[in-house]
Amino acid sequence: MDVLYFAWVRERIGLPREKVETQAETVADLIAELCAREERYAYAFADLPALRVALDQELADFAAPLAGVREVAFFPPMTGG
């Protein structure tokens, strides 16, 4: 699946996107897999309440299942004006 990173998440990981082979069943499981890879992922996901996730461009929560998902995007909450 494609995993996209935006704003400071991208800056901490050092990539805007990557293809990930995963056995994760939920978003939380995917985050755990990524954090186990390298410290930069653990740093990027250290403050989960400060993050949002979208699955195939629809907002979701960290308990959401990944079955059939093609794209996961992580980003901080957006503010607008």
PDB file of N, CA and C in Angstrom:
ATOM      1  N   MET A   1       0.844  -1.173   0.000  1.00  0.00           N
ATOM      2  CA  MET A   1       0.000   0.000   0.000  1.00  0.00           C
ATOM      3  C   MET A   1       0.888   1.235   0.000  1.00  0.00           C
ATOM      4  N   ASP A   2       0.346   2.338  -0.465  1.00  0.00           N
ATOM      5  CA  ASP A   2       1.062   3.607  -0.426  1.00  0.00           C
ATOM      6  C   ASP A   2       0.817   4.261   0.919  1.00  0.00           C
ATOM      7  N   VAL A   3       1.895   4.744   1.532  1.00  0.00           N
ATOM      8  CA  VAL A   3       1.782   5.487   2.782  1.00  0.00           C
ATOM      9  C   VAL A   3       2.328   6.880   2.514  1.00  0.00           C
ATOM     10  N   LEU A   4       1.498   7.895   2.785  1.00  0.00           N
ATOM     11  CA  LEU A   4       1.863   9.282   2.535  1.00  0.00           C
ATOM     12  C   LEU A   4       2.041  10.003   3.858  1.00  0.00           C
ATOM     13  N   TYR A   5       3.031  10.902   3.886  1.00  0.00           N
ATOM     14  CA  TYR A   5       3.321  11.686   5.079  1.00  0.00           C
ATOM     15  C   TYR A   5       3.276  13.165   4.715  1.00  0.00           C
ATOM     16  N   PHE A   6       2.624  13.957   5.558  1.00  0.00           N
ATOM     17  CA  PHE A   6       2.483  15.385   5.292  1.00  0.00           C
ATOM     18  C   PHE A   6       3.004  16.219   6.453  1.00  0.00           C
ATOM     19  N   ALA A   7       3.411  17.453   6.124  1.00  0.00           N
ATOM     20  CA  ALA A   7       3.831  18.466   7.101  1.00  0.00           C
ATOM     21  C   ALA A   7       4.993  17.937   7.953  1.00  0.00           C
ATOM     22  N   TRP A   8       4.901  18.118   9.285  1.00  0.00           N
ATOM     23  CA  TRP A   8       6.025  17.731  10.127  1.00  0.00           C
ATOM     24  C   TRP A   8       6.221  16.226  10.207  1.00  0.00           C
ATOM     25  N   VAL A   9       5.219  15.437   9.874  1.00  0.00           N
ATOM     26  CA  VAL A   9       5.399  13.980   9.829  1.00  0.00           C
ATOM     27  C   VAL A   9       6.397  13.648   8.714  1.00  0.00           C
ATOM     28  N   ARG A  10       6.209  14.260   7.552  1.00  0.00           N
ATOM     29  CA  ARG A  10       7.122  14.079   6.421  1.00  0.00           C
ATOM     30  C   ARG A  10       8.530  14.549   6.790  1.00  0.00           C
ATOM     31  N   GLU A  11       8.617  15.677   7.469  1.00  0.00           N
ATOM     32  CA  GLU A  11       9.930  16.210   7.841  1.00  0.00           C
ATOM     33  C   GLU A  11      10.667  15.263   8.788  1.00  0.00           C
ATOM     34  N   ARG A  12       9.958  14.685   9.743  1.00  0.00           N
ATOM     35  CA  ARG A  12      10.598  13.787  10.707  1.00  0.00           C
ATOM     36  C   ARG A  12      11.012  12.461  10.087  1.00  0.00           C
ATOM     37  N   ILE A  13      10.206  11.954   9.158  1.00  0.00           N
ATOM     38  CA  ILE A  13      10.527  10.678   8.528  1.00  0.00           C
ATOM     39  C   ILE A  13      11.500  10.864   7.373  1.00  0.00           C
ATOM     40  N   GLY A  14      11.421  12.009   6.710  1.00  0.00           N
ATOM     41  CA  GLY A  14      12.338  12.297   5.616  1.00  0.00           C
ATOM     42  C   GLY A  14      11.860  11.803   4.260  1.00  0.00           C
ATOM     43  N   LEU A  15      10.589  11.407   4.188  1.00  0.00           N
ATOM     44  CA  LEU A  15      10.003  10.934   2.934  1.00  0.00           C
ATOM     45  C   LEU A  15       8.599  11.504   2.778  1.00  0.00           C
ATOM     46  N   PRO A  16       8.194  11.842   1.550  1.00  0.00           N
ATOM     47  CA  PRO A  16       6.811  12.272   1.351  1.00  0.00           C
ATOM     48  C   PRO A  16       5.854  11.090   1.208  1.00  0.00           C
ATOM     49  N   ARG A  17       6.378   9.934   0.716  1.00  0.00           N
ATOM     50  CA  ARG A  17       5.548   8.744   0.521  1.00  0.00           C
ATOM     51  C   ARG A  17       6.455   7.533   0.359  1.00  0.00           C
ATOM     52  N   GLU A  18       5.872   6.363   0.574  1.00  0.00           N
ATOM     53  CA  GLU A  18       6.591   5.116   0.335  1.00  0.00           C
ATOM     54  C   GLU A  18       5.593   3.989   0.140  1.00  0.00           C
ATOM     55  N   LYS A  19       6.029   2.953  -0.525  1.00  0.00           N
ATOM     56  CA  LYS A  19       5.230   1.729  -0.650  1.00  0.00           C
ATOM     57  C   LYS A  19       5.609   0.833   0.516  1.00  0.00           C
ATOM     58  N   VAL A  20       4.598   0.293   1.183  1.00  0.00           N
ATOM     59  CA  VAL A  20       4.837  -0.526   2.370  1.00  0.00           C
ATOM     60  C   VAL A  20       4.137  -1.871   2.198  1.00  0.00           C
ATOM     61  N   GLU A  21       4.886  -2.929   2.414  1.00  0.00           N
ATOM     62  CA  GLU A  21       4.318  -4.274   2.511  1.00  0.00           C
ATOM     63  C   GLU A  21       4.057  -4.494   3.995  1.00  0.00           C
ATOM     64  N   THR A  22       2.838  -4.814   4.354  1.00  0.00           N
ATOM     65  CA  THR A  22       2.502  -4.929   5.765  1.00  0.00           C
ATOM     66  C   THR A  22       1.567  -6.094   6.039  1.00  0.00           C
ATOM     67  N   GLN A  23       1.650  -6.605   7.234  1.00  0.00           N
ATOM     68  CA  GLN A  23       0.716  -7.605   7.732  1.00  0.00           C
ATOM     69  C   GLN A  23      -0.239  -6.966   8.736  1.00  0.00           C
ATOM     70  N   ALA A  24      -0.160  -5.646   8.891  1.00  0.00           N
ATOM     71  CA  ALA A  24      -0.967  -4.923   9.870  1.00  0.00           C
ATOM     72  C   ALA A  24      -2.456  -5.063   9.561  1.00  0.00           C
ATOM     73  N   GLU A  25      -3.230  -5.255  10.598  1.00  0.00           N
ATOM     74  CA  GLU A  25      -4.677  -5.349  10.432  1.00  0.00           C
ATOM     75  C   GLU A  25      -5.368  -4.005  10.625  1.00  0.00           C
ATOM     76  N   THR A  26      -4.764  -3.120  11.414  1.00  0.00           N
ATOM     77  CA  THR A  26      -5.347  -1.806  11.688  1.00  0.00           C
ATOM     78  C   THR A  26      -4.297  -0.726  11.476  1.00  0.00           C
ATOM     79  N   VAL A  27      -4.749   0.516  11.482  1.00  0.00           N
ATOM     80  CA  VAL A  27      -3.820   1.646  11.387  1.00  0.00           C
ATOM     81  C   VAL A  27      -2.834   1.600  12.546  1.00  0.00           C
ATOM     82  N   ALA A  28      -3.318   1.326  13.747  1.00  0.00           N
ATOM     83  CA  ALA A  28      -2.433   1.261  14.926  1.00  0.00           C
ATOM     84  C   ALA A  28      -1.353   0.193  14.738  1.00  0.00           C
ATOM     85  N   ASP A  29      -1.722  -0.943  14.163  1.00  0.00           N
ATOM     86  CA  ASP A  29      -0.739  -1.999  13.896  1.00  0.00           C
ATOM     87  C   ASP A  29       0.304  -1.523  12.883  1.00  0.00           C
ATOM     88  N   LEU A  30      -0.130  -0.798  11.875  1.00  0.00           N
ATOM     89  CA  LEU A  30       0.794  -0.262  10.880  1.00  0.00           C
ATOM     90  C   LEU A  30       1.769   0.710  11.535  1.00  0.00           C
ATOM     91  N   ILE A  31       1.269   1.573  12.378  1.00  0.00           N
ATOM     92  CA  ILE A  31       2.138   2.515  13.079  1.00  0.00           C
ATOM     93  C   ILE A  31       3.169   1.760  13.910  1.00  0.00           C
ATOM     94  N   ALA A  32       2.744   0.712  14.603  1.00  0.00           N
ATOM     95  CA  ALA A  32       3.679  -0.077  15.406  1.00  0.00           C
ATOM     96  C   ALA A  32       4.761  -0.704  14.532  1.00  0.00           C
ATOM     97  N   GLU A  33       4.368  -1.225  13.363  1.00  0.00           N
ATOM     98  CA  GLU A  33       5.354  -1.802  12.438  1.00  0.00           C
ATOM     99  C   GLU A  33       6.353  -0.745  11.979  1.00  0.00           C
ATOM    100  N   LEU A  34       5.843   0.424  11.615  1.00  0.00           N
ATOM    101  CA  LEU A  34       6.728   1.493  11.149  1.00  0.00           C
ATOM    102  C   LEU A  34       7.677   1.940  12.256  1.00  0.00           C
ATOM    103  N   CYS A  35       7.160   2.093  13.466  1.00  0.00           N
ATOM    104  CA  CYS A  35       7.991   2.534  14.592  1.00  0.00           C
ATOM    105  C   CYS A  35       9.096   1.534  14.905  1.00  0.00           C
ATOM    106  N   ALA A  36       8.836   0.254  14.666  1.00  0.00           N
ATOM    107  CA  ALA A  36       9.838  -0.778  14.926  1.00  0.00           C
ATOM    108  C   ALA A  36      10.957  -0.756  13.882  1.00  0.00           C
ATOM    109  N   ARG A  37      10.717  -0.120  12.747  1.00  0.00           N
ATOM    110  CA  ARG A  37      11.718  -0.062  11.669  1.00  0.00           C
ATOM    111  C   ARG A  37      12.934   0.768  12.063  1.00  0.00           C
ATOM    112  N   GLU A  38      12.660   2.029  12.406  1.00  0.00           N
ATOM    113  CA  GLU A  38      13.730   2.998  12.661  1.00  0.00           C
ATOM    114  C   GLU A  38      13.239   4.053  13.640  1.00  0.00           C
ATOM    115  N   GLU A  39      14.176   4.692  14.289  1.00  0.00           N
ATOM    116  CA  GLU A  39      13.833   5.701  15.284  1.00  0.00           C
ATOM    117  C   GLU A  39      13.098   6.901  14.684  1.00  0.00           C
ATOM    118  N   ARG A  40      13.384   7.234  13.430  1.00  0.00           N
ATOM    119  CA  ARG A  40      12.717   8.399  12.829  1.00  0.00           C
ATOM    120  C   ARG A  40      11.199   8.195  12.767  1.00  0.00           C
ATOM    121  N   TYR A  41      10.741   6.962  12.572  1.00  0.00           N
ATOM    122  CA  TYR A  41       9.306   6.679  12.572  1.00  0.00           C
ATOM    123  C   TYR A  41       8.746   6.815  13.986  1.00  0.00           C
ATOM    124  N   ALA A  42       9.462   6.278  14.958  1.00  0.00           N
ATOM    125  CA  ALA A  42       9.020   6.399  16.352  1.00  0.00           C
ATOM    126  C   ALA A  42       8.910   7.868  16.743  1.00  0.00           C
ATOM    127  N   TYR A  43       9.848   8.677  16.288  1.00  0.00           N
ATOM    128  CA  TYR A  43       9.812  10.111  16.564  1.00  0.00           C
ATOM    129  C   TYR A  43       8.594  10.757  15.901  1.00  0.00           C
ATOM    130  N   ALA A  44       8.320  10.402  14.658  1.00  0.00           N
ATOM    131  CA  ALA A  44       7.193  10.988  13.924  1.00  0.00           C
ATOM    132  C   ALA A  44       5.846  10.615  14.541  1.00  0.00           C
ATOM    133  N   PHE A  45       5.751   9.408  15.096  1.00  0.00           N
ATOM    134  CA  PHE A  45       4.477   8.934  15.649  1.00  0.00           C
ATOM    135  C   PHE A  45       4.426   8.993  17.173  1.00  0.00           C
ATOM    136  N   ALA A  46       5.344   9.723  17.782  1.00  0.00           N
ATOM    137  CA  ALA A  46       5.419   9.779  19.251  1.00  0.00           C
ATOM    138  C   ALA A  46       4.195  10.430  19.887  1.00  0.00           C
ATOM    139  N   ASP A  47       3.550  11.338  19.182  1.00  0.00           N
ATOM    140  CA  ASP A  47       2.407  12.073  19.747  1.00  0.00           C
ATOM    141  C   ASP A  47       1.164  11.790  18.897  1.00  0.00           C
ATOM    142  N   LEU A  48       0.594  10.605  19.048  1.00  0.00           N
ATOM    143  CA  LEU A  48      -0.551  10.219  18.221  1.00  0.00           C
ATOM    144  C   LEU A  48      -1.754  11.147  18.324  1.00  0.00           C
ATOM    145  N   PRO A  49      -2.065  11.719  19.494  1.00  0.00           N
ATOM    146  CA  PRO A  49      -3.202  12.643  19.533  1.00  0.00           C
ATOM    147  C   PRO A  49      -3.016  13.873  18.627  1.00  0.00           C
ATOM    148  N   ALA A  50      -1.776  14.136  18.225  1.00  0.00           N
ATOM    149  CA  ALA A  50      -1.503  15.275  17.339  1.00  0.00           C
ATOM    150  C   ALA A  50      -1.554  14.886  15.870  1.00  0.00           C
ATOM    151  N   LEU A  51      -1.979  13.657  15.576  1.00  0.00           N
ATOM    152  CA  LEU A  51      -2.018  13.177  14.196  1.00  0.00           C
ATOM    153  C   LEU A  51      -3.424  12.805  13.761  1.00  0.00           C
ATOM    154  N   ARG A  52      -3.634  12.876  12.469  1.00  0.00           N
ATOM    155  CA  ARG A  52      -4.856  12.396  11.841  1.00  0.00           C
ATOM    156  C   ARG A  52      -4.443  11.388  10.779  1.00  0.00           C
ATOM    157  N   VAL A  53      -5.386  10.543  10.398  1.00  0.00           N
ATOM    158  CA  VAL A  53      -5.108   9.548   9.371  1.00  0.00           C
ATOM    159  C   VAL A  53      -6.279   9.500   8.400  1.00  0.00           C
ATOM    160  N   ALA A  54      -5.960   9.297   7.140  1.00  0.00           N
ATOM    161  CA  ALA A  54      -6.990   9.108   6.109  1.00  0.00           C
ATOM    162  C   ALA A  54      -6.683   7.805   5.387  1.00  0.00           C
ATOM    163  N   LEU A  55      -7.730   7.026   5.150  1.00  0.00           N
ATOM    164  CA  LEU A  55      -7.617   5.783   4.398  1.00  0.00           C
ATOM    165  C   LEU A  55      -8.333   5.984   3.071  1.00  0.00           C
ATOM    166  N   ASP A  56      -7.595   5.843   1.991  1.00  0.00           N
ATOM    167  CA  ASP A  56      -8.142   6.104   0.656  1.00  0.00           C
ATOM    168  C   ASP A  56      -8.873   7.443   0.621  1.00  0.00           C
ATOM    169  N   GLN A  57      -8.249   8.457   1.214  1.00  0.00           N
ATOM    170  CA  GLN A  57      -8.683   9.857   1.221  1.00  0.00           C
ATOM    171  C   GLN A  57      -9.939  10.117   2.038  1.00  0.00           C
ATOM    172  N   GLU A  58     -10.240   9.237   2.997  1.00  0.00           N
ATOM    173  CA  GLU A  58     -11.345   9.471   3.926  1.00  0.00           C
ATOM    174  C   GLU A  58     -10.820   9.385   5.346  1.00  0.00           C
ATOM    175  N   LEU A  59     -11.169  10.381   6.165  1.00  0.00           N
ATOM    176  CA  LEU A  59     -10.701  10.381   7.550  1.00  0.00           C
ATOM    177  C   LEU A  59     -11.103   9.103   8.265  1.00  0.00           C
ATOM    178  N   ALA A  60     -10.193   8.617   9.096  1.00  0.00           N
ATOM    179  CA  ALA A  60     -10.427   7.379   9.845  1.00  0.00           C
ATOM    180  C   ALA A  60      -9.779   7.526  11.218  1.00  0.00           C
ATOM    181  N   ASP A  61      -9.950   6.500  12.046  1.00  0.00           N
ATOM    182  CA  ASP A  61      -9.258   6.518  13.333  1.00  0.00           C
ATOM    183  C   ASP A  61      -8.213   5.405  13.341  1.00  0.00           C
ATOM    184  N   PHE A  62      -7.426   5.380  14.400  1.00  0.00           N
ATOM    185  CA  PHE A  62      -6.298   4.457  14.463  1.00  0.00           C
ATOM    186  C   PHE A  62      -6.725   2.996  14.628  1.00  0.00           C
ATOM    187  N   ALA A  63      -7.964   2.753  14.994  1.00  0.00           N
ATOM    188  CA  ALA A  63      -8.468   1.384  15.127  1.00  0.00           C
ATOM    189  C   ALA A  63      -9.056   0.867  13.817  1.00  0.00           C
ATOM    190  N   ALA A  64      -9.090   1.696  12.787  1.00  0.00           N
ATOM    191  CA  ALA A  64      -9.708   1.324  11.506  1.00  0.00           C
ATOM    192  C   ALA A  64      -8.955   0.171  10.848  1.00  0.00           C
ATOM    193  N   PRO A  65      -9.693  -0.768  10.265  1.00  0.00           N
ATOM    194  CA  PRO A  65      -9.053  -1.893   9.572  1.00  0.00           C
ATOM    195  C   PRO A  65      -8.418  -1.452   8.258  1.00  0.00           C
ATOM    196  N   LEU A  66      -7.361  -2.155   7.875  1.00  0.00           N
ATOM    197  CA  LEU A  66      -6.640  -1.835   6.642  1.00  0.00           C
ATOM    198  C   LEU A  66      -6.999  -2.746   5.476  1.00  0.00           C
ATOM    199  N   ALA A  67      -7.855  -3.721   5.686  1.00  0.00           N
ATOM    200  CA  ALA A  67      -8.217  -4.656   4.612  1.00  0.00           C
ATOM    201  C   ALA A  67      -8.765  -3.886   3.410  1.00  0.00           C
ATOM    202  N   GLY A  68      -8.160  -4.096   2.266  1.00  0.00           N
ATOM    203  CA  GLY A  68      -8.603  -3.463   1.032  1.00  0.00           C
ATOM    204  C   GLY A  68      -8.153  -2.027   0.839  1.00  0.00           C
ATOM    205  N   VAL A  69      -7.464  -1.454   1.808  1.00  0.00           N
ATOM    206  CA  VAL A  69      -7.006  -0.061   1.707  1.00  0.00           C
ATOM    207  C   VAL A  69      -5.798   0.012   0.776  1.00  0.00           C
ATOM    208  N   ARG A  70      -5.807   0.993  -0.109  1.00  0.00           N
ATOM    209  CA  ARG A  70      -4.693   1.199  -1.041  1.00  0.00           C
ATOM    210  C   ARG A  70      -3.771   2.328  -0.603  1.00  0.00           C
ATOM    211  N   GLU A  71      -4.316   3.314   0.149  1.00  0.00           N
ATOM    212  CA  GLU A  71      -3.526   4.479   0.514  1.00  0.00           C
ATOM    213  C   GLU A  71      -3.823   4.888   1.953  1.00  0.00           C
ATOM    214  N   VAL A  72      -2.753   5.113   2.716  1.00  0.00           N
ATOM    215  CA  VAL A  72      -2.855   5.614   4.084  1.00  0.00           C
ATOM    216  C   VAL A  72      -2.084   6.926   4.125  1.00  0.00           C
ATOM    217  N   ALA A  73      -2.699   7.965   4.656  1.00  0.00           N
ATOM    218  CA  ALA A  73      -2.031   9.263   4.761  1.00  0.00           C
ATOM    219  C   ALA A  73      -2.035   9.720   6.213  1.00  0.00           C
ATOM    220  N   PHE A  74      -0.882  10.183   6.687  1.00  0.00           N
ATOM    221  CA  PHE A  74      -0.744  10.705   8.039  1.00  0.00           C
ATOM    222  C   PHE A  74      -0.437  12.191   7.967  1.00  0.00           C
ATOM    223  N   PHE A  75      -1.104  12.977   8.796  1.00  0.00           N
ATOM    224  CA  PHE A  75      -0.938  14.426   8.759  1.00  0.00           C
ATOM    225  C   PHE A  75      -1.406  15.033  10.081  1.00  0.00           C
ATOM    226  N   PRO A  76      -0.912  16.235  10.404  1.00  0.00           N
ATOM    227  CA  PRO A  76      -1.418  16.927  11.588  1.00  0.00           C
ATOM    228  C   PRO A  76      -2.794  17.510  11.292  1.00  0.00           C
ATOM    229  N   PRO A  77      -3.556  17.824  12.330  1.00  0.00           N
ATOM    230  CA  PRO A  77      -4.869  18.449  12.106  1.00  0.00           C
ATOM    231  C   PRO A  77      -4.708  19.739  11.299  1.00  0.00           C
ATOM    232  N   MET A  78      -5.659  19.991  10.442  1.00  0.00           N
ATOM    233  CA  MET A  78      -5.620  21.198   9.613  1.00  0.00           C
ATOM    234  C   MET A  78      -6.419  22.304  10.279  1.00  0.00           C
ATOM    235  N   THR A  79      -5.901  23.502  10.183  1.00  0.00           N
ATOM    236  CA  THR A  79      -6.683  24.665  10.623  1.00  0.00           C
ATOM    237  C   THR A  79      -6.846  25.549   9.409  1.00  0.00           C
ATOM    238  N   GLY A  80      -7.928  26.229   9.366  1.00  0.00           N
ATOM    239  CA  GLY A  80      -8.180  27.051   8.191  1.00  0.00           C
ATOM    240  C   GLY A  80      -8.712  28.414   8.577  1.00  0.00           C
ATOM    241  N   GLY A  81      -8.783  29.255   7.606  1.00  0.00           N
ATOM    242  CA  GLY A  81      -9.257  30.585   7.893  1.00  0.00           C
ATOM    243  C   GLY A  81     -10.006  31.169   6.733  1.00  0.00           C
TER     244      GLY A  81
END
